[in-house]
Amino acid sequence: MGWEVPATFYGPQGVAVDSSGNVYVADAYNNTIRLITSAGVVTTLSGAAGMLGSADGVGIAARFNGPNSIAVASSGNVYVADTGNNTIRLGQTSSALPPSLGITSLTATPNPAGIGQIVQFVAAASLTNTTISWNFGDGSAAGMGATVTHAFAGSGIFTVTIMATNGTQTASTTVSVSVSGPLVGTGTNSSGSIFSDSFIAAYGSIPMLTNAANPDNLAGVKITAKLNFAKPINNDSFVMGGQLSIPDAFVSNGAKLALIFGNFIEVFTLDQQGKAKSGNDQVSVAIKSKKGVVAAQTSKFSFKLNKDSLQAQLAPFGLANQTISKAPVTISAQIVFANALNIASVSEHYSAKQGKTGNTSK
């Protein structure tokens, strides 16, 4: 294991332990000798991952070819069976390294992180008289110093490497950082939540969801989109209807309801009748109550967006300015309502005449 997150080995073979409880691993297919300290930190003691050869040296300057077995003597000598080179190699334990090179911990906060979110990396060690450099694993410029910050521009799992060197000897270790894009909205996700920055700005806060780990998939949703390519400014329409779950004792007056598709985000504030209007756009949720009390139910909803500019938002779903007839498309939309995230994927057919109009139909 690495510090707080898994480290990566490739075909580890031999293992030995010194008097201080440090574990030495012959990482055969990486052609390296790895060290796992008693604190659980994994470092590369000698060799360079993926670089085979036969060369004596300190740290990454050494080369191995499929080291298979390893032993540690009480004197501090390390003996390696360098199988691919048909040799026995002699090295020294980590105690022979200057204390200034000992990386005792490495943290990344927050982890997981969101796209564009600032992550702080801290190496705790006696790092005097050394040069500390960081490789963030995303092709960006290296960082320098025991404490650095970095924001990842894309999603994925990034292996971040820290290297400490005093000019003759080098110690290194890694930490993996998981970076994800927003589930709701598009663009940067600097909060680390499932919501994009643009959604949070429109909504005014980060919604507290009861189903964030398992959003509701809406069935039976219908969408009709009409695009005017001849007059693309404020001449498009979008109608969406289906059913939403309403929790027990729900109060519609003042409740927020957000619709998201592509880069489009609109947030409505419902009135006592479950309706709201914003410019030419409107939404309605048919919530039934008895003597002013709402019981848990499933209610019909409808969105009507009129005289909007929606072509850029709908183009990623295949609704482009082209001549096409009854092409199958799938429009994905999200609704945040009543502390729940609802997701709909609606299959439609799209027909259009380039430079004129485009419409969806069943």
GROMACS .gro file of C-alpha atoms in nm:
model
  362
    1MET     CA    1   0.000   0.000   0.000
    2GLY     CA    2   0.105   0.361  -0.047
    3TRP     CA    3   0.045   0.652   0.181
    4GLU     CA    4  -0.335   0.671   0.217
    5VAL     CA    5  -0.392   0.536  -0.138
    6PRO     CA    6  -0.273   0.227  -0.328
    7ALA     CA    7   0.073   0.234  -0.485
    8THR     CA    8   0.138   0.051  -0.810
    9PHE     CA    9   0.362  -0.256  -0.840
   10TYR     CA   10   0.419  -0.475  -1.144
   11GLY     CA   11   0.505  -0.837  -1.074
   12PRO     CA   12   0.662  -0.802  -0.726
   13GLN     CA   13   0.867  -1.113  -0.642
   14GLY     CA   14   1.107  -1.109  -0.345
   15VAL     CA   15   1.042  -0.940  -0.010
   16ALA     CA   16   1.277  -0.868   0.282
   17VAL     CA   17   1.246  -0.676   0.611
   18ASP     CA   18   1.519  -0.482   0.794
   19SER     CA   19   1.562  -0.432   1.168
   20SER     CA   20   1.357  -0.109   1.159
   21GLY     CA   21   1.053  -0.277   1.009
   22ASN     CA   22   1.106  -0.140   0.658
   23VAL     CA   23   1.002  -0.376   0.378
   24TYR     CA   24   1.210  -0.411   0.061
   25VAL     CA   25   1.042  -0.543  -0.255
   26ALA     CA   26   1.200  -0.672  -0.574
   27ASP     CA   27   0.947  -0.518  -0.816
   28ALA     CA   28   1.045  -0.742  -1.106
   29TYR     CA   29   0.852  -0.608  -1.405
   30ASN     CA   30   0.913  -0.247  -1.304
   31ASN     CA   31   1.287  -0.327  -1.282
   32THR     CA   32   1.307  -0.147  -0.948
   33ILE     CA   33   1.370  -0.204  -0.579
   34ARG     CA   34   1.084  -0.059  -0.375
   35LEU     CA   35   1.081   0.040  -0.009
   36ILE     CA   36   0.775   0.035   0.215
   37THR     CA   37   0.851   0.221   0.537
   38SER     CA   38   0.705   0.126   0.873
   39ALA     CA   39   0.475   0.429   0.825
   40GLY     CA   40   0.336   0.272   0.506
   41VAL     CA   41   0.502   0.504   0.256
   42VAL     CA   42   0.607   0.339  -0.070
   43THR     CA   43   0.918   0.477  -0.242
   44THR     CA   44   1.145   0.366  -0.523
   45LEU     CA   45   1.479   0.298  -0.359
   46SER     CA   46   1.673   0.205  -0.671
   47GLY     CA   47   1.610   0.180  -1.043
   48ALA     CA   48   1.356   0.352  -1.267
   49ALA     CA   49   1.016   0.202  -1.349
   50GLY     CA   50   1.009   0.048  -1.697
   51MET     CA   51   1.380   0.116  -1.758
   52LEU     CA   52   1.568  -0.214  -1.776
   53GLY     CA   53   1.942  -0.247  -1.801
   54SER     CA   54   2.251  -0.319  -1.594
   55ALA     CA   55   2.410  -0.019  -1.425
   56ASP     CA   56   2.539   0.057  -1.078
   57GLY     CA   57   2.433   0.386  -0.930
   58VAL     CA   58   2.235   0.565  -0.661
   59GLY     CA   59   1.858   0.587  -0.677
   60ILE     CA   60   1.715   0.626  -1.025
   61ALA     CA   61   2.062   0.602  -1.181
   62ALA     CA   62   2.075   0.226  -1.117
   63ARG     CA   63   1.936  -0.023  -1.367
   64PHE     CA   64   1.800  -0.375  -1.316
   65ASN     CA   65   1.655  -0.641  -1.542
   66GLY     CA   66   1.378  -0.834  -1.370
   67PRO     CA   67   1.506  -0.843  -1.009
   68ASN     CA   68   1.354  -1.154  -0.856
   69SER     CA   69   1.479  -1.201  -0.500
   70ILE     CA   70   1.607  -0.973  -0.224
   71ALA     CA   71   1.770  -1.010   0.119
   72VAL     CA   72   1.876  -0.763   0.390
   73ALA     CA   73   2.173  -0.824   0.620
   74SER     CA   74   2.210  -0.689   0.974
   75SER     CA   75   2.495  -0.474   0.844
   76GLY     CA   76   2.249  -0.284   0.627
   77ASN     CA   77   2.361  -0.441   0.302
   78VAL     CA   78   2.089  -0.530   0.053
   79TYR     CA   79   2.147  -0.823  -0.182
   80VAL     CA   80   1.942  -0.844  -0.504
   81ALA     CA   81   1.916  -1.137  -0.742
   82ASP     CA   82   1.912  -0.944  -1.070
   83THR     CA   83   1.771  -1.237  -1.265
   84GLY     CA   84   1.764  -1.095  -1.617
   85ASN     CA   85   2.126  -0.981  -1.584
   86ASN     CA   86   2.239  -1.309  -1.420
   87THR     CA   87   2.406  -1.109  -1.138
   88ILE     CA   88   2.389  -1.053  -0.764
   89ARG     CA   89   2.377  -0.681  -0.685
   90LEU     CA   90   2.479  -0.513  -0.359
   91GLY     CA   91   2.314  -0.204  -0.217
   92GLN     CA   92   2.237  -0.040   0.116
   93THR     CA   93   1.923  -0.010   0.325
   94SER     CA   94   1.724   0.312   0.351
   95SER     CA   95   1.909   0.393   0.674
   96ALA     CA   96   2.212   0.465   0.457
   97LEU     CA   97   2.025   0.748   0.289
   98PRO     CA   98   2.067   1.092   0.444
   99PRO     CA   99   1.776   1.167   0.684
  100SER     CA  100   1.702   1.474   0.473
  101LEU     CA  101   1.577   1.246   0.196
  102GLY     CA  102   1.328   1.050   0.409
  103ILE     CA  103   0.972   1.114   0.284
  104THR     CA  104   0.761   1.011   0.581
  105SER     CA  105   0.416   1.105   0.449
  106LEU     CA  106   0.237   1.249   0.151
  107THR     CA  107  -0.117   1.386   0.151
  108ALA     CA  108  -0.351   1.528  -0.113
  109THR     CA  109  -0.649   1.736   0.003
  110PRO     CA  110  -0.922   1.705  -0.111
  111ASN     CA  111  -0.911   1.363  -0.269
  112PRO     CA  112  -1.130   1.282  -0.461
  113ALA     CA  113  -1.141   1.624  -0.621
  114GLY     CA  114  -1.340   1.797  -0.890
  115ILE     CA  115  -1.227   1.944  -1.220
  116GLY     CA  116  -1.072   2.284  -1.154
  117GLN     CA  117  -1.069   2.232  -0.778
  118ILE     CA  118  -0.747   2.332  -0.601
  119VAL     CA  119  -0.576   2.032  -0.442
  120GLN     CA  120  -0.306   2.088  -0.180
  121PHE     CA  121  -0.016   1.843  -0.167
  122VAL     CA  122   0.196   1.825   0.147
  123ALA     CA  123   0.507   1.612   0.201
  124ALA     CA  124   0.595   1.566   0.567
  125ALA     CA  125   0.963   1.490   0.607
  126SER     CA  126   1.303   1.625   0.711
  127LEU     CA  127   1.360   1.774   0.370
  128THR     CA  128   1.645   2.018   0.447
  129ASN     CA  129   1.924   2.055   0.194
  130THR     CA  130   1.719   1.886  -0.076
  131THR     CA  131   1.533   1.986  -0.388
  132ILE     CA  132   1.166   1.881  -0.393
  133SER     CA  133   0.983   1.847  -0.721
  134TRP     CA  134   0.635   1.724  -0.813
  135ASN     CA  135   0.501   1.564  -1.129
  136PHE     CA  136   0.122   1.591  -1.130
  137GLY     CA  137   0.075   1.323  -1.395
  138ASP     CA  138  -0.138   1.540  -1.625
  139GLY     CA  139   0.130   1.691  -1.848
  140SER     CA  140   0.132   2.023  -1.664
  141ALA     CA  141   0.438   2.208  -1.536
  142ALA     CA  142   0.613   2.056  -1.236
  143GLY     CA  143   0.566   2.197  -0.888
  144MET     CA  144   0.847   2.275  -0.644
  145GLY     CA  145   0.861   2.269  -0.264
  146ALA     CA  146   0.732   2.056   0.023
  147THR     CA  147   0.383   2.210  -0.009
  148VAL     CA  148   0.225   2.279  -0.347
  149THR     CA  149  -0.121   2.327  -0.495
  150HIS     CA  150  -0.257   2.215  -0.829
  151ALA     CA  151  -0.591   2.213  -1.014
  152PHE     CA  152  -0.659   1.936  -1.266
  153ALA     CA  153  -0.826   2.043  -1.591
  154GLY     CA  154  -0.972   1.703  -1.675
  155SER     CA  155  -1.120   1.397  -1.509
  156GLY     CA  156  -0.939   1.071  -1.437
  157ILE     CA  157  -0.707   0.910  -1.186
  158PHE     CA  158  -0.373   1.091  -1.176
  159THR     CA  159  -0.053   0.951  -1.025
  160VAL     CA  160   0.131   1.238  -0.861
  161THR     CA  161   0.501   1.182  -0.794
  162ILE     CA  162   0.722   1.368  -0.547
  163MET     CA  163   1.100   1.344  -0.577
  164ALA     CA  164   1.351   1.458  -0.316
  165THR     CA  165   1.716   1.478  -0.413
  166ASN     CA  166   2.036   1.613  -0.260
  167GLY     CA  167   2.228   1.591  -0.585
  168THR     CA  168   2.363   1.239  -0.536
  169GLN     CA  169   2.071   1.045  -0.391
  170THR     CA  170   1.702   1.048  -0.469
  171ALA     CA  171   1.387   0.931  -0.292
  172SER     CA  172   1.042   0.934  -0.446
  173THR     CA  173   0.687   0.832  -0.368
  174THR     CA  174   0.347   0.871  -0.528
  175VAL     CA  175  -0.014   0.948  -0.443
  176SER     CA  176  -0.314   0.886  -0.667
  177VAL     CA  177  -0.574   1.160  -0.703
  178SER     CA  178  -0.919   1.084  -0.841
  179VAL     CA  179  -1.069   1.377  -1.032
  180SER     CA  180  -1.425   1.370  -1.159
  181GLY     CA  181  -1.637   1.604  -1.364
  182PRO     CA  182  -1.969   1.733  -1.235
  183LEU     CA  183  -2.267   1.500  -1.258
  184VAL     CA  184  -2.500   1.798  -1.279
  185GLY     CA  185  -2.413   2.071  -1.527
  186THR     CA  186  -2.098   2.107  -1.734
  187GLY     CA  187  -1.763   2.280  -1.702
  188THR     CA  188  -1.549   2.327  -1.394
  189ASN     CA  189  -1.631   2.162  -1.064
  190SER     CA  190  -1.423   2.354  -0.810
  191SER     CA  191  -1.650   2.263  -0.517
  192GLY     CA  192  -1.574   1.893  -0.546
  193SER     CA  193  -1.949   1.822  -0.526
  194ILE     CA  194  -2.153   1.662  -0.804
  195PHE     CA  195  -2.257   2.010  -0.921
  196SER     CA  196  -2.073   2.227  -1.171
  197ASP     CA  197  -1.972   2.580  -1.082
  198SER     CA  198  -2.220   2.718  -1.334
  199PHE     CA  199  -2.505   2.520  -1.174
  200ILE     CA  200  -2.416   2.638  -0.822
  201ALA     CA  201  -2.407   2.998  -0.944
  202ALA     CA  202  -2.752   2.965  -1.102
  203TYR     CA  203  -2.902   2.775  -0.808
  204GLY     CA  204  -2.746   2.999  -0.545
  205SER     CA  205  -2.609   2.715  -0.330
  206ILE     CA  206  -2.517   2.346  -0.333
  207PRO     CA  207  -2.842   2.147  -0.300
  208MET     CA  208  -2.857   1.889  -0.022
  209LEU     CA  209  -2.969   1.575  -0.203
  210THR     CA  210  -3.110   1.260  -0.045
  211ASN     CA  211  -3.031   1.045  -0.350
  212ALA     CA  212  -2.695   1.176  -0.476
  213ALA     CA  213  -2.548   0.825  -0.485
  214ASN     CA  214  -2.852   0.681  -0.665
  215PRO     CA  215  -3.039   0.940  -0.874
  216ASP     CA  216  -3.394   0.866  -0.987
  217ASN     CA  217  -3.426   0.763  -1.352
  218LEU     CA  218  -3.743   0.913  -1.493
  219ALA     CA  219  -3.947   0.693  -1.726
  220GLY     CA  220  -4.213   0.801  -1.972
  221VAL     CA  221  -4.067   1.147  -2.028
  222LYS     CA  222  -4.149   1.322  -2.355
  223ILE     CA  223  -3.945   1.600  -2.515
  224THR     CA  224  -4.030   1.815  -2.815
  225ALA     CA  225  -3.769   2.057  -2.946
  226LYS     CA  226  -3.812   2.305  -3.230
  227LEU     CA  227  -3.514   2.497  -3.365
  228ASN     CA  228  -3.521   2.792  -3.602
  229PHE     CA  229  -3.189   2.799  -3.789
  230ALA     CA  230  -3.306   3.083  -4.015
  231LYS     CA  231  -3.357   3.305  -3.711
  232PRO     CA  232  -3.134   3.150  -3.443
  233ILE     CA  233  -3.169   3.420  -3.177
  234ASN     CA  234  -3.456   3.369  -2.930
  235ASN     CA  235  -3.671   3.164  -3.165
  236ASP     CA  236  -3.630   2.808  -3.035
  237SER     CA  237  -3.866   2.612  -2.811
  238PHE     CA  238  -3.836   2.309  -2.582
  239VAL     CA  239  -4.120   2.122  -2.415
  240MET     CA  240  -4.064   1.842  -2.162
  241GLY     CA  241  -4.321   1.648  -1.963
  242GLY     CA  242  -4.338   1.348  -1.733
  243GLN     CA  243  -4.383   1.260  -1.368
  244LEU     CA  244  -4.189   1.347  -1.053
  245SER     CA  245  -4.196   1.196  -0.703
  246ILE     CA  246  -4.325   1.432  -0.436
  247PRO     CA  247  -4.225   1.361  -0.074
  248ASP     CA  248  -4.464   1.358   0.217
  249ALA     CA  249  -4.545   1.702   0.365
  250PHE     CA  250  -4.379   1.880   0.073
  251VAL     CA  251  -4.428   2.258   0.059
  252SER     CA  252  -4.423   2.392  -0.296
  253ASN     CA  253  -4.429   2.763  -0.214
  254GLY     CA  254  -4.068   2.885  -0.245
  255ALA     CA  255  -3.930   2.546  -0.351
  256LYS     CA  256  -3.663   2.549  -0.622
  257LEU     CA  257  -3.681   2.338  -0.936
  258ALA     CA  258  -3.389   2.327  -1.178
  259LEU     CA  259  -3.380   2.197  -1.536
  260ILE     CA  260  -3.045   2.110  -1.693
  261PHE     CA  261  -2.958   1.981  -2.040
  262GLY     CA  262  -2.631   2.037  -2.222
  263ASN     CA  263  -2.508   2.381  -2.115
  264PHE     CA  264  -2.862   2.497  -2.039
  265ILE     CA  265  -2.949   2.562  -1.674
  266GLU     CA  266  -3.264   2.732  -1.553
  267VAL     CA  267  -3.384   2.751  -1.194
  268PHE     CA  268  -3.749   2.818  -1.111
  269THR     CA  269  -3.901   2.910  -0.773
  270LEU     CA  270  -4.246   2.754  -0.740
  271ASP     CA  271  -4.552   2.925  -0.600
  272GLN     CA  272  -4.823   2.774  -0.382
  273GLN     CA  273  -4.983   2.608  -0.686
  274GLY     CA  274  -4.656   2.444  -0.794
  275LYS     CA  275  -4.608   2.682  -1.085
  276ALA     CA  276  -4.339   2.927  -1.186
  277LYS     CA  277  -4.252   3.157  -1.475
  278SER     CA  278  -3.922   3.307  -1.580
  279GLY     CA  279  -3.941   3.534  -1.881
  280ASN     CA  280  -4.097   3.328  -2.160
  281ASP     CA  281  -4.027   3.001  -1.979
  282GLN     CA  282  -4.263   2.827  -1.740
  283VAL     CA  283  -4.295   2.511  -1.533
  284SER     CA  284  -4.586   2.341  -1.364
  285VAL     CA  285  -4.601   2.053  -1.117
  286ALA     CA  286  -4.952   1.919  -1.044
  287ILE     CA  287  -4.918   1.861  -0.670
  288LYS     CA  288  -5.233   1.739  -0.496
  289SER     CA  289  -5.308   1.827  -0.136
  290LYS     CA  290  -5.586   1.765   0.113
  291LYS     CA  291  -5.669   2.055   0.343
  292GLY     CA  292  -5.333   2.205   0.260
  293VAL     CA  293  -5.137   1.890   0.348
  294VAL     CA  294  -4.936   1.709   0.079
  295ALA     CA  295  -4.902   1.331   0.099
  296ALA     CA  296  -4.627   1.142  -0.083
  297GLN     CA  297  -4.731   1.110  -0.448
  298THR     CA  298  -4.627   1.103  -0.810
  299SER     CA  299  -4.724   1.422  -0.995
  300LYS     CA  300  -4.717   1.533  -1.355
  301PHE     CA  301  -4.476   1.807  -1.452
  302SER     CA  302  -4.421   2.013  -1.764
  303PHE     CA  303  -4.156   2.258  -1.882
  304LYS     CA  304  -4.226   2.501  -2.164
  305LEU     CA  305  -3.933   2.705  -2.290
  306ASN     CA  306  -4.036   2.958  -2.551
  307LYS     CA  307  -3.840   3.208  -2.763
  308ASP     CA  308  -3.505   3.084  -2.634
  309SER     CA  309  -3.168   3.032  -2.805
  310LEU     CA  310  -3.112   2.658  -2.759
  311GLN     CA  311  -2.920   2.542  -3.065
  312ALA     CA  312  -2.578   2.531  -2.897
  313GLN     CA  313  -2.723   2.344  -2.598
  314LEU     CA  314  -2.896   2.080  -2.811
  315ALA     CA  315  -2.629   2.030  -3.080
  316PRO     CA  316  -2.431   1.778  -2.864
  317PHE     CA  317  -2.737   1.553  -2.872
  318GLY     CA  318  -2.738   1.546  -3.253
  319LEU     CA  319  -2.981   1.835  -3.313
  320ALA     CA  320  -2.752   2.013  -3.560
  321ASN     CA  321  -2.803   2.259  -3.844
  322GLN     CA  322  -2.810   2.007  -4.128
  323THR     CA  323  -3.045   1.839  -4.367
  324ILE     CA  324  -3.152   1.510  -4.214
  325SER     CA  325  -3.466   1.298  -4.186
  326LYS     CA  326  -3.588   1.105  -3.881
  327ALA     CA  327  -3.242   1.043  -3.737
  328PRO     CA  328  -3.252   0.872  -3.395
  329VAL     CA  329  -3.125   1.097  -3.115
  330THR     CA  330  -3.115   1.073  -2.736
  331ILE     CA  331  -3.161   1.386  -2.528
  332SER     CA  332  -3.042   1.371  -2.168
  333ALA     CA  333  -3.186   1.607  -1.909
  334GLN     CA  334  -3.164   1.648  -1.534
  335ILE     CA  335  -3.409   1.787  -1.282
  336VAL     CA  336  -3.313   1.892  -0.929
  337PHE     CA  337  -3.626   1.910  -0.718
  338ALA     CA  338  -3.741   1.831  -0.364
  339ASN     CA  339  -3.389   1.733  -0.248
  340ALA     CA  340  -3.361   1.476  -0.526
  341LEU     CA  341  -3.175   1.444  -0.854
  342ASN     CA  342  -3.381   1.309  -1.143
  343ILE     CA  343  -3.227   1.197  -1.471
  344ALA     CA  344  -3.407   1.142  -1.800
  345SER     CA  345  -3.272   0.999  -2.127
  346VAL     CA  346  -3.532   1.043  -2.398
  347SER     CA  347  -3.513   0.876  -2.739
  348GLU     CA  348  -3.658   1.083  -3.022
  349HIS     CA  349  -3.624   1.127  -3.399
  350TYR     CA  350  -3.481   1.442  -3.549
  351SER     CA  351  -3.556   1.596  -3.886
  352ALA     CA  352  -3.413   1.922  -4.018
  353LYS     CA  353  -3.343   2.135  -4.324
  354GLN     CA  354  -3.012   2.315  -4.313
  355GLY     CA  355  -3.051   2.687  -4.261
  356LYS     CA  356  -3.422   2.655  -4.194
  357THR     CA  357  -3.574   2.448  -3.910
  358GLY     CA  358  -3.523   2.133  -3.704
  359ASN     CA  359  -3.778   1.934  -3.502
  360THR     CA  360  -3.790   1.625  -3.281
  361SER     CA  361  -4.069   1.368  -3.296
  362LYS     CA  362  -4.139   1.016  -3.178
   0.00000   0.00000   0.00000
